[in-house]
Coordinates of C-alpha atoms in Angstrom, one line a residue:
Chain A
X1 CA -13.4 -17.4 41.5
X2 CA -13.7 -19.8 38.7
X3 CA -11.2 -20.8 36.8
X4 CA -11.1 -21.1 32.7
X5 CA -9.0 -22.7 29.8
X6 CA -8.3 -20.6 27.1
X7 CA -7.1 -22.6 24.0
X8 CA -5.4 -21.3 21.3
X9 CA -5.6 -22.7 18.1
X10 CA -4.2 -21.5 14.5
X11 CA -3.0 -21.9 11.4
X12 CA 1.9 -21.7 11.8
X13 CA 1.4 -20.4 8.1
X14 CA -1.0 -17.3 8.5
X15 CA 1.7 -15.3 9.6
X16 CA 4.1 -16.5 6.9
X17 CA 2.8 -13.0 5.1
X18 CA 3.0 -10.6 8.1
X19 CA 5.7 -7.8 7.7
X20 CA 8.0 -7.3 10.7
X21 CA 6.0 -4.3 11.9
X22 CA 2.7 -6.0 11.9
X23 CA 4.9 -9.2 13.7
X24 CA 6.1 -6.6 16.2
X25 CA 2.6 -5.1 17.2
X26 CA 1.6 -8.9 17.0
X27 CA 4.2 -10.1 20.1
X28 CA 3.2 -6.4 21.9
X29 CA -0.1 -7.2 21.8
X30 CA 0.3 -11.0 22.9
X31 CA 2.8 -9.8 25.8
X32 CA 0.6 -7.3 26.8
X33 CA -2.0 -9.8 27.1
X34 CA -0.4 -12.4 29.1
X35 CA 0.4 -9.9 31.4
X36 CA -3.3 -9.4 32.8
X37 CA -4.3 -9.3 36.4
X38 CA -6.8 -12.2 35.5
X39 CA -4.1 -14.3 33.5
X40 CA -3.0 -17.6 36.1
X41 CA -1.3 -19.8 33.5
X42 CA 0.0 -19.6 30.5
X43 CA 1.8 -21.7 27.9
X44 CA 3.1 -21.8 24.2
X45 CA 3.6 -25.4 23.2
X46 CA 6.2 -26.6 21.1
X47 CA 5.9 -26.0 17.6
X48 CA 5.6 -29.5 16.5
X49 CA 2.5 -31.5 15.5
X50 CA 2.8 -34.1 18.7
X51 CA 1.4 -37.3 19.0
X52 CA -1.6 -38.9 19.1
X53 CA -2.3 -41.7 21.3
X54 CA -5.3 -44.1 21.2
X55 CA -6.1 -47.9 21.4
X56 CA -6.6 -49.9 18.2
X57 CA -8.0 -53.5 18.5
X58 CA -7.1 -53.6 22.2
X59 CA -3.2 -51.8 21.7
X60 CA -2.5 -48.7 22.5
X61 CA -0.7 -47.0 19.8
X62 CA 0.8 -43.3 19.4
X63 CA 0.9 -41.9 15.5
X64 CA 1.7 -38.3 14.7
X65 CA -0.7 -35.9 15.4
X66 CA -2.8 -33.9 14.9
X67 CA -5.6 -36.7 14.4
X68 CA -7.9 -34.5 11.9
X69 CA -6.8 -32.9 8.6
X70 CA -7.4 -29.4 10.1
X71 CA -4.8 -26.9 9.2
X72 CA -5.4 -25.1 12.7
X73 CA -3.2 -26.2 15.4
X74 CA -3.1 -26.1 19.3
X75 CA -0.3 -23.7 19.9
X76 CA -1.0 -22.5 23.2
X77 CA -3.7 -21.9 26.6
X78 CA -4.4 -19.7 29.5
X79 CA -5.9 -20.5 32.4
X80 CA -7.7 -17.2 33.4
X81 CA -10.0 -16.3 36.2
X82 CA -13.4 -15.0 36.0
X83 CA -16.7 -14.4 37.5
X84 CA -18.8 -16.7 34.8
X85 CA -18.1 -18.0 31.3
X86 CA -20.3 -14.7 30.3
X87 CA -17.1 -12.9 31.3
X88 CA -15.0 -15.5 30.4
X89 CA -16.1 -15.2 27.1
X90 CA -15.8 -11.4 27.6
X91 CA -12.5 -11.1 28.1
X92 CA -11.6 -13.3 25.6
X93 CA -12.9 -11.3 22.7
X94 CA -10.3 -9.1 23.2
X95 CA -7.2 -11.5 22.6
X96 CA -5.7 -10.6 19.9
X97 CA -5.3 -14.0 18.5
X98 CA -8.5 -13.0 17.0
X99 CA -6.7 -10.5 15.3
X100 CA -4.8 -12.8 13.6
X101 CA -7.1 -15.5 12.1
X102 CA -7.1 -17.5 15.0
X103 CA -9.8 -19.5 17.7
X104 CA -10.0 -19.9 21.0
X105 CA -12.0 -22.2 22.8
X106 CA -13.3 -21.8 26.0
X107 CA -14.0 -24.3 29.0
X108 CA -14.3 -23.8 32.7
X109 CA -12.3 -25.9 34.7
X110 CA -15.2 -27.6 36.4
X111 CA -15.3 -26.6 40.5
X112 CA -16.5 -30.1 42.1
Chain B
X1 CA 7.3 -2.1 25.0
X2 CA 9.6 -2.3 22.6
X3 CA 11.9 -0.6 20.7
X4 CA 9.9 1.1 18.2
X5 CA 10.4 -0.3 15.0
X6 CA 13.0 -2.6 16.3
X7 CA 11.8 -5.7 13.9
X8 CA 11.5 -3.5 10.9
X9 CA 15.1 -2.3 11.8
X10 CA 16.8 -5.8 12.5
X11 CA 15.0 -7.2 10.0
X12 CA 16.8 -5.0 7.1
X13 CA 20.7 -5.8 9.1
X14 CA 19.9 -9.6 9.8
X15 CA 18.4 -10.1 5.8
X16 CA 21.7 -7.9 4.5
X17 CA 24.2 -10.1 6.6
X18 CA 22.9 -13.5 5.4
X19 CA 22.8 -12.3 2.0
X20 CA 26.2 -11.7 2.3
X21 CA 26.7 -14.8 3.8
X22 CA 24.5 -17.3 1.6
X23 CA 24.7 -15.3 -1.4
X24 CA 22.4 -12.5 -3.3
X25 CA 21.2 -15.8 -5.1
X26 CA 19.6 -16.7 -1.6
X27 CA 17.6 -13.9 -0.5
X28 CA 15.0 -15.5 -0.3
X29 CA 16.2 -18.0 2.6
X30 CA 17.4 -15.0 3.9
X31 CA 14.2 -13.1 4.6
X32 CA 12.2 -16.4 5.7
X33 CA 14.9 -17.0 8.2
X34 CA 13.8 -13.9 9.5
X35 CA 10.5 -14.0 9.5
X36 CA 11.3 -17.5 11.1
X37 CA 13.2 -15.4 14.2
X38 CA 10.4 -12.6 14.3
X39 CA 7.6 -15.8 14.9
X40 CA 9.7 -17.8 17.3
X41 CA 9.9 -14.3 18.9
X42 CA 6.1 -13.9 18.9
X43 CA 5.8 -17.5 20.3
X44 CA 8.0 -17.2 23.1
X45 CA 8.2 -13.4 24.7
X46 CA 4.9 -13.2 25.6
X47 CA 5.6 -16.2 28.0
X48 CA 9.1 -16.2 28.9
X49 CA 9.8 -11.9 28.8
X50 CA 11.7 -9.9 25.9
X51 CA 15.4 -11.1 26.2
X52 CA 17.6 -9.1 27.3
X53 CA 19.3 -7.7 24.0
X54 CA 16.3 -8.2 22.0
X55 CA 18.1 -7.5 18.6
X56 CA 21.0 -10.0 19.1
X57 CA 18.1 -12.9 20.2
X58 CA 16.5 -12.0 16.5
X59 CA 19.9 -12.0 15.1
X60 CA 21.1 -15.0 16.6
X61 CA 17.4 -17.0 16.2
X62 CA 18.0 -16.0 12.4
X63 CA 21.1 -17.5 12.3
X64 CA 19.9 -20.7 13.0
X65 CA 16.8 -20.8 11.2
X66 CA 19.5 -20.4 8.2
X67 CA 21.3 -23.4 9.2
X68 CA 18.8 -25.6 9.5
X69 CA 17.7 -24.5 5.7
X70 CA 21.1 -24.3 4.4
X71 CA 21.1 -28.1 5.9
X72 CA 17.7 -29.1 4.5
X73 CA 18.1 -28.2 1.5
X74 CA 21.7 -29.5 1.4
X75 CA 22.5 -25.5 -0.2
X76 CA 25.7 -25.5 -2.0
X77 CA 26.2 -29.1 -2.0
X78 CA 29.9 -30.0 -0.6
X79 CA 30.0 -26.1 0.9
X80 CA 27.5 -26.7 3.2
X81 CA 29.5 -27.6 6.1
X82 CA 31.6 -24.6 5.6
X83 CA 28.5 -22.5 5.4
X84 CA 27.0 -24.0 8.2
X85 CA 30.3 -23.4 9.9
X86 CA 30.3 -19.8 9.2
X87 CA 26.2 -18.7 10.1
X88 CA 27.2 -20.6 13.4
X89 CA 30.0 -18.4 14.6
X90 CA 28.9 -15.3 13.2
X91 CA 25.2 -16.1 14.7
X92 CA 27.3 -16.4 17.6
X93 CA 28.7 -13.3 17.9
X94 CA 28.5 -10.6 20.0
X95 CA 26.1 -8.2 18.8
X96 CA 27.1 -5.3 21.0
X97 CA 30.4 -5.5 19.7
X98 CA 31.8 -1.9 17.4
X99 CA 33.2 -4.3 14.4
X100 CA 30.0 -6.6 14.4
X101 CA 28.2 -3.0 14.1
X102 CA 30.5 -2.0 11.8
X103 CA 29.9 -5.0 9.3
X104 CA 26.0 -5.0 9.7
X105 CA 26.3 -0.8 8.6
X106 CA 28.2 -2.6 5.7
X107 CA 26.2 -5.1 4.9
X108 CA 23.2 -3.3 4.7
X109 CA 25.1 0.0 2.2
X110 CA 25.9 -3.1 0.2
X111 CA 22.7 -4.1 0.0
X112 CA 21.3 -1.0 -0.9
X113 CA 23.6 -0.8 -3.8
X114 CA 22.8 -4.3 -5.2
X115 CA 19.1 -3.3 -5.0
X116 CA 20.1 -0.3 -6.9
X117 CA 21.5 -2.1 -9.7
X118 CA 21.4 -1.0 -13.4
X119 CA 20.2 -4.4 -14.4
X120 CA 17.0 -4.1 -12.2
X121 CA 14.3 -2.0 -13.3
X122 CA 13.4 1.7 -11.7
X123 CA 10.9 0.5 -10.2
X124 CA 11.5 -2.7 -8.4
X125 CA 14.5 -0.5 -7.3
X126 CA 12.2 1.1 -4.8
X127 CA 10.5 -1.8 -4.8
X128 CA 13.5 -4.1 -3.9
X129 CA 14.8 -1.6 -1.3
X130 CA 11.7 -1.1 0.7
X131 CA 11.4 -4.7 1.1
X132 CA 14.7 -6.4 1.5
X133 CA 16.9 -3.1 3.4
X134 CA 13.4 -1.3 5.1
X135 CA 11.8 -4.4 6.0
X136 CA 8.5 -3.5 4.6
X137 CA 5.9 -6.1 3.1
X138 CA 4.8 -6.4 0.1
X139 CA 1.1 -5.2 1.0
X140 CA 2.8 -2.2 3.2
X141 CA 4.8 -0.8 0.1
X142 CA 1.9 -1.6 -2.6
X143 CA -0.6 0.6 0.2
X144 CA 2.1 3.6 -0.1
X145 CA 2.6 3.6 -4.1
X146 CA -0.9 2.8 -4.4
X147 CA -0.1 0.1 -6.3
X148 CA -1.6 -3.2 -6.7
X149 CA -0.4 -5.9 -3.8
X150 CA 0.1 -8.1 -7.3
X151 CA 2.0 -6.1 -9.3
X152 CA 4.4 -5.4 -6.3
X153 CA 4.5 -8.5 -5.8
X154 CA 5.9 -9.7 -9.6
X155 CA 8.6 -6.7 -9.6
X156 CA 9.9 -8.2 -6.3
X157 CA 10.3 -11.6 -8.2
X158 CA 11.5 -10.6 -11.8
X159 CA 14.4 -8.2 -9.7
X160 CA 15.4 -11.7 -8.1
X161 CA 15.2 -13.2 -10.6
X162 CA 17.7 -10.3 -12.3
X163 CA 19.8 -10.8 -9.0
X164 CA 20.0 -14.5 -9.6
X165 CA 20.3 -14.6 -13.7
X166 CA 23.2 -11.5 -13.6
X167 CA 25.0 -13.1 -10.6
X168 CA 24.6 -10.1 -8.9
X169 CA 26.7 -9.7 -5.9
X170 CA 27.4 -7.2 -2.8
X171 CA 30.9 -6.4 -3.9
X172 CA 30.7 -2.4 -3.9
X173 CA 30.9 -1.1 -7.9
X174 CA 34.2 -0.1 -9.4
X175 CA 35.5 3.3 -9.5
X176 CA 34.0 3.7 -13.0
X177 CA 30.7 2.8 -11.9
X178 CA 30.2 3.7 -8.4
X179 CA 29.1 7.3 -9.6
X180 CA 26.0 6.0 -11.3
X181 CA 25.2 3.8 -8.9
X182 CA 25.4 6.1 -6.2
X183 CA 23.3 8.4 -8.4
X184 CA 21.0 5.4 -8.6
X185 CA 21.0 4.8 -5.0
X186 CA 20.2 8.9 -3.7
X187 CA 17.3 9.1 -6.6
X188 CA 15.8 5.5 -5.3
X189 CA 16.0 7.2 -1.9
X190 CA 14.9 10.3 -2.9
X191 CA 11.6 8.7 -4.2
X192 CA 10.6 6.9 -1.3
X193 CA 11.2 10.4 0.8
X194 CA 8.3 12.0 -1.7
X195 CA 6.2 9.1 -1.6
X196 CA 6.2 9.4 2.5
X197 CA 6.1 13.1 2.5
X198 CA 2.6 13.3 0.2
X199 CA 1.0 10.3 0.4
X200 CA -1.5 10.1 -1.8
X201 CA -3.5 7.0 -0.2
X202 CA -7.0 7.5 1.6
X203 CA -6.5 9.0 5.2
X204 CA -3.0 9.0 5.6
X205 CA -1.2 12.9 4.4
X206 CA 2.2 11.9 5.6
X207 CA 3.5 8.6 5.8
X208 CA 6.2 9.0 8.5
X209 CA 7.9 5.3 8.2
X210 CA 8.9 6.1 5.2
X211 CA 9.9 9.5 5.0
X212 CA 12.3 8.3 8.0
X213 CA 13.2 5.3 6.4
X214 CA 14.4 7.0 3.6
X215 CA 16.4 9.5 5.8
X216 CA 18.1 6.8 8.2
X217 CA 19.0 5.0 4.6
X218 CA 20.7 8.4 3.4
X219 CA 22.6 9.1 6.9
X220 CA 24.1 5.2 5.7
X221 CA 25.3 6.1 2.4
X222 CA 26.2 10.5 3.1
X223 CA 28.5 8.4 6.4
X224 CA 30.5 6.0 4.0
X225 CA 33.7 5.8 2.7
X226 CA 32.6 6.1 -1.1
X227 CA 29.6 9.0 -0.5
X228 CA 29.8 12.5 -2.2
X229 CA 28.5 16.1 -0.9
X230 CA 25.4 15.4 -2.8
X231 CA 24.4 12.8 -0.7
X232 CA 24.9 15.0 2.2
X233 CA 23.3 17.5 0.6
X234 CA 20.0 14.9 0.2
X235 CA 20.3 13.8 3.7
X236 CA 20.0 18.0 4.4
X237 CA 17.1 18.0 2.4
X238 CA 15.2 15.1 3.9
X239 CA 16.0 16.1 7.5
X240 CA 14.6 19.9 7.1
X241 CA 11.5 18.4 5.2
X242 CA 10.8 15.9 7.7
X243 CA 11.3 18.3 10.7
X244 CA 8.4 20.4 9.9
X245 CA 6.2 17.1 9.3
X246 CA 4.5 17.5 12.8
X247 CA 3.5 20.8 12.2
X248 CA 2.0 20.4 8.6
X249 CA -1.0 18.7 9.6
X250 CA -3.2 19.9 12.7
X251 CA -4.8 17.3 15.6
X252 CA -7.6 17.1 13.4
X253 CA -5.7 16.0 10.7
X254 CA -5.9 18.7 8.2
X255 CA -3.5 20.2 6.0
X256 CA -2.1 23.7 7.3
X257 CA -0.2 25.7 4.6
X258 CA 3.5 27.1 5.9
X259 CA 2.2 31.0 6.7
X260 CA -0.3 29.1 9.6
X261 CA 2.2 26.4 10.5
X262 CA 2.9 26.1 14.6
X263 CA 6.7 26.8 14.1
X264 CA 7.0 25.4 17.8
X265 CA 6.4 22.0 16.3
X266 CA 8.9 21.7 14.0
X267 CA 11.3 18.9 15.2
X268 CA 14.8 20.6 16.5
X269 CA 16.8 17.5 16.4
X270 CA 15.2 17.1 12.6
X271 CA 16.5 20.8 11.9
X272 CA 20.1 19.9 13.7
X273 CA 20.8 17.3 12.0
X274 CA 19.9 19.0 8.7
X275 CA 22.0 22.2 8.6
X276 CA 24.5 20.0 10.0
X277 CA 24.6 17.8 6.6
X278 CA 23.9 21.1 4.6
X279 CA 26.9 22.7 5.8
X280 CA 29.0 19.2 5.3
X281 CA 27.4 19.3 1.4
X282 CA 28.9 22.5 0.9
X283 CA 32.3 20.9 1.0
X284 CA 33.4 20.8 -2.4
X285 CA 33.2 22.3 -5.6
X286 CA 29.7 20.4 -6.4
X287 CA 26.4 22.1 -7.0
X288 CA 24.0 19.1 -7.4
X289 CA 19.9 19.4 -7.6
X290 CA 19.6 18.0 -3.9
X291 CA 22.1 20.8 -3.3
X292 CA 19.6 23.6 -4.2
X293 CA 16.1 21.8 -2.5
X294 CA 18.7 21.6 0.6
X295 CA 19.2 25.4 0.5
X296 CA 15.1 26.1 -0.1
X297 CA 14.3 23.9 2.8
X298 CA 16.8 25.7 5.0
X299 CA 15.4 29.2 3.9
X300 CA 11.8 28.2 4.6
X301 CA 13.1 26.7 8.0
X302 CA 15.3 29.4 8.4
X303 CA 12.2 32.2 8.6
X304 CA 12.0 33.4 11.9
X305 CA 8.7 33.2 14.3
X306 CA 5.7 35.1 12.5
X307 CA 7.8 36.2 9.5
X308 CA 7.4 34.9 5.8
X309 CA 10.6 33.1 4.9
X310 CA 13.1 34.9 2.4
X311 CA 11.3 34.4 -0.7
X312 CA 13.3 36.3 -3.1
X313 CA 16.3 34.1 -2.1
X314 CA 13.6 31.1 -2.4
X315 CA 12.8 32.1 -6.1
X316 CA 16.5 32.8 -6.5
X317 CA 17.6 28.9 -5.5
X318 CA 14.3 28.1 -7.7
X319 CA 16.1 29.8 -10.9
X320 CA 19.0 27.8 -10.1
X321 CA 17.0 24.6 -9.6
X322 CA 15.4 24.7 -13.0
X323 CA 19.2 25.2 -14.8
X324 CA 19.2 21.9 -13.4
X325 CA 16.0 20.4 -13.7
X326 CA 13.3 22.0 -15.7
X327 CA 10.8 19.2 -14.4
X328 CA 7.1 21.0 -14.9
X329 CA 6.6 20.1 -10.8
X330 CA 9.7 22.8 -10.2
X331 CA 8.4 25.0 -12.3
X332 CA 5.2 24.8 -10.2
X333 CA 7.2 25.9 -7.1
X334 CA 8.7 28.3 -9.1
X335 CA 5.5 29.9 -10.0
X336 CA 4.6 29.8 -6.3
X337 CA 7.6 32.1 -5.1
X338 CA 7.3 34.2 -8.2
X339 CA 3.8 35.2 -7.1
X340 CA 5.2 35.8 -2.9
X341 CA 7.7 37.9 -4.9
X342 CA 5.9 39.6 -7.6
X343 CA 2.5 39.2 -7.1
X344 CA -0.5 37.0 -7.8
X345 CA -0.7 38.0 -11.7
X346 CA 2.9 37.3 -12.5
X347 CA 2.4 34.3 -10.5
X348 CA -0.5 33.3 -12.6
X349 CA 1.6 34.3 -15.8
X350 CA 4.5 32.0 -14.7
X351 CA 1.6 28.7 -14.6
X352 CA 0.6 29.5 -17.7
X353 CA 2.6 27.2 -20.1
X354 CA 2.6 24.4 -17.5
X355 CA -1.3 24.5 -18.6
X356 CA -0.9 22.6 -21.4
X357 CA 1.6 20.0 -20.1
X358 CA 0.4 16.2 -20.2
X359 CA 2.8 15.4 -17.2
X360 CA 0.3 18.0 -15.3
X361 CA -2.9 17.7 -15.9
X362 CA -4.0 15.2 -13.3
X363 CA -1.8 17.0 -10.8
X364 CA -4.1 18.5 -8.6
X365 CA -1.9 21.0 -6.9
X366 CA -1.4 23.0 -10.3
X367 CA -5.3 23.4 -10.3
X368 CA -5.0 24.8 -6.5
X369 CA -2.6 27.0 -6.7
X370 CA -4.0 28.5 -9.9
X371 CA -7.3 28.7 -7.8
X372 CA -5.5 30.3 -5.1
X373 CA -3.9 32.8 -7.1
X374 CA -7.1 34.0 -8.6
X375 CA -8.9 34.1 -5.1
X376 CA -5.9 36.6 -4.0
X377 CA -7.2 38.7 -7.6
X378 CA -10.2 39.0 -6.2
X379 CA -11.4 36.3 -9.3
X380 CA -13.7 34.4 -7.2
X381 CA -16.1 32.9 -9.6
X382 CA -12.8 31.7 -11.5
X383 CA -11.2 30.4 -8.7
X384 CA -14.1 28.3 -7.5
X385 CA -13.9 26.8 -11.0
X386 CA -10.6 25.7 -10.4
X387 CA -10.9 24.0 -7.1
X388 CA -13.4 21.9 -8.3
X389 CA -11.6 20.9 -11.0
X390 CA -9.0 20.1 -8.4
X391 CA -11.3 18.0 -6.3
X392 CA -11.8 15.7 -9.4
X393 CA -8.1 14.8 -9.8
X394 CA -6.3 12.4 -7.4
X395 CA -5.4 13.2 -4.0
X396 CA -5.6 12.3 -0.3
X397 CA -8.4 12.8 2.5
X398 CA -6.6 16.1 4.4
X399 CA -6.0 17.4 1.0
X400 CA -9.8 17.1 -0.3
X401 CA -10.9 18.7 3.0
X402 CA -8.3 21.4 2.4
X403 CA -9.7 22.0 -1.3
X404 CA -13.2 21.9 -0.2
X405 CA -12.4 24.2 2.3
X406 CA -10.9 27.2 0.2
X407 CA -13.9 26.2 -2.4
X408 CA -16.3 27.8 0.3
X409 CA -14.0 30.3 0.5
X410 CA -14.5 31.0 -3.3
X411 CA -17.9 30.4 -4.1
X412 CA -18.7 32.1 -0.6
X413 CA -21.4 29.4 0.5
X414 CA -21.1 26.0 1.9
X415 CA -20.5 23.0 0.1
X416 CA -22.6 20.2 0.4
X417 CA -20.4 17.4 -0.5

């Protein structure tokens, strides 16, 4: 089967506002999630905005990231299994990071 | 999954115990060090399983979100080492153990009784309670009062604001004032059980977190050192109220009136745990108002399967009720048992003055019962009048199906809309 990266992206201060039930049913519904038959991998990165590394006039240089002014942030990916990106993409609708304001991108780790 | 309500729960002991810690002047910090543990929470379970004492990881994860704040922001100046020093062993300590669960009961009475204040207005009373000892949010709490998110919103700030400007503390009130305070405290809870008992908002008929909210906040103060019969007398109240909850509204969501009620549902534990309080309230000399409501919820619960409830006694404890509170909503009730008792005439003649009363006349239920009472006359015509009258004052989804319902009923043909 073929494999695909879920990433997770969002903005750290969206749930500044939650209250603690809605944060509850928030982690049920994330643990719930990452406990799926079709779920290989998953990861939470570090809240932290990285770094950034490119070249600049032939030296490679590493400046804090994120390199755009976007306000959402990688915080985490899957790596699920599915038949096509169709279902991919179906199974993915359901996350309930979409619940909370967030995106997730979608790419199939490409079988060579 | 988890423990149900188990955030909302910790949420209220963790903010209480770094209050007392930082300082009532510092509530603020306390509740985002909170919210701090409850995301680090959400970031990690999911991946890494729910820890094994789930509270003490919020507790402890709190702890040190409060550090490194207290340290940013260099709080208190030359005390924050000591500070520091004292969020890190208390954050360190055993959660399980009976005097750590001791202090957090404590810590959260105490916090109850600041919020309670006489400097701080009614209202951000509730307000302040709901959010900083219930853990509700500021858009939870405006949905229940159906209040505006704003408006909640600035009462939470100006009563900080009063916390911070009086130097309010957690130190329990002096003899001299504890009475009042307490008196503050039971009425503050007292409110938020009505306002989770009949909703008014959209859908919702009861709002259960509240109602036990409110009931788990009295079981605190009725089991302290400095609580009175009246309190136990309120828990009483709350618990035989809120045991019959399950059987009030049907699976589809509608209202059913007492006589129809599924007895079977009532919640045993709920009606334990409330003669239990009642009989502790009768120690004493003291006849308070939560007192006589006690002893009408026991006599309704009290009615045994497929028999009316004692309603002269009802009407009896009603008398007594409006020695102490001629409010124009007891007298409402009132009216109500004096019609089981005497009839729906006299029960019509005791609604009468409440007719003309301001406090009344966008209170839907007076129009209701009126109607009701004159549908028992045989006064259709009048009756139908009433109810739609009703159905143009304020009032939640089960309840406008219920009206709408005995409106058929009167004009004997279906309603349209």
């Amino acid at each position: 089967m073929a494999q695909y990266m879920l990433l997770l992206y969002d903005d750290p201060t969206s749930w500044a506002s939650l209250s603690p039930e809605e944060m509850q049913k928030a982690t049920e519904k994330y643990m719930a999630w990452t406990q799926k038959s079709f779920t290989r991998d998953s990861n939470r990165l570090a809240p932290d905005l990285g770094r950034v590394i490119r070249s600049e006039g032939g030296h490679p240089r590493a400046t804090d990231g994120p390199y755009s002014e976007t306000k959402e942030i990688l915080g985490g990916y899957y790596t699920i299994e599915a038949a096509s990106y169709d279902e991919a993409v179906q199974l993915s609708l359901a996350h309930p990071h979409l619940d909370y304001g967030g995106t997730i991108e979608v790419r199939q780790v490409w079988e060579l | 999954m988890l423990l149900e309500h188990l955030f909302r729960h910790q949420s209220g002991r963790v903010v209480a115990h770094l209050t007392h810690l930082l300082g009532p002047a510092h509530l603020d910090l306390a509740e985002e060090a909170m919210q701090e543990a409850m995301l680090r929470a959400l970031q990690t379970w999911p991946y890494q399983g729910v820890p094994d004492n789930a509270a003490a990881w919020l507790f402890r994860v709190a702890h040190n979100a409060a550090i490194d704040a207290v340290r940013r922001n260099r709080l208190l100046a030359e005390k924050t080492d000591a500070l520091v020093g004292e969020l890190s062993s208390s954050g360190a300590a055993a959660s399980s153990d009976p005097d750590v669960e001791e202090q957090l009961r404590d810590d959260e009475l105490r916090m109850i009784f600041m919020c309670c204040h006489p400097d701080i207005s009614r209202d951000a009373r509730v307000a302040l309670s709901l959010k900083a000892v219930g853990g509700f949010s500021v858009r939870e709490i405006a949905r229940a009062f159906l209040a505006d998110e704003a408006a909640i919103a600035q009462r939470l700030v100006r009563a900080k604001r009063q916390i911070r400007d009086g130097r309010l503390t957690l130190e329990m009130p002096g003899d001299r004032e504890l009475k009042s305070r307490l008196d503050s405290v039971l009425d503050v809870l007292y409110f938020m059980f009505n306002e989770g008992y009949a909703a008014h908002e959209g859908g919702e008929l009861i709002r259960q977190d509240l109602c036990l909210e409110a009931l788990r906040l009295a079981r605190l103060v009725a089991s302290s050192s400095i609580a009175e019969p009246r309190a136990d007398a309120l828990v009483a109240l709350m618990a035989l109220q809120a045991a019959r909850q399950p059987a009030r509204v049907d699976h589809a969501g509608d209202l059913v009136v007492f006589e129809d009620q599924d007895r079977s549902r009532w919640d045993r534990q709920l009606i334990g745990l409330g003669f239990q309080y009642f009989d502790r309230s009768m120690s004493g000399e003291e006849v308070s108002e939560y007192h006589v409501q006690a002893a009408i919820a026991a006599t309704h619960v009290r009615a045994a399967a497929d028999r009316a409830p004692d309603w002269p006694l009802i009407l009896h404890l009603y008398d007594q009720l409006m020695s102490l509170n001629a409010s124009p909503v007891v007298a409402l009730n009132r009216a109500v048992a004096v019609a089981k008792v005497h009839g729906p005439a006299m029960g019509l003649a005791a609604i009468e003055p409440l007719d003309s009363d301001p406090h009344l006349r966008d209170y839907y239920l007076l129009l209701a019962v009126r109607g009701h009472l004159l549908l028992e006359l045989g006064r259709a015509a009048e009756a139908a009048a009433c109810f739609r009258a009703a159905l143009e004052r304020p009032c939640s989804e089960p309840e406008r199906r219920f009206l709408k319902r005995k409106l058929e009923l009167a004009s004997g043909s279906p309603q349209r809309r």
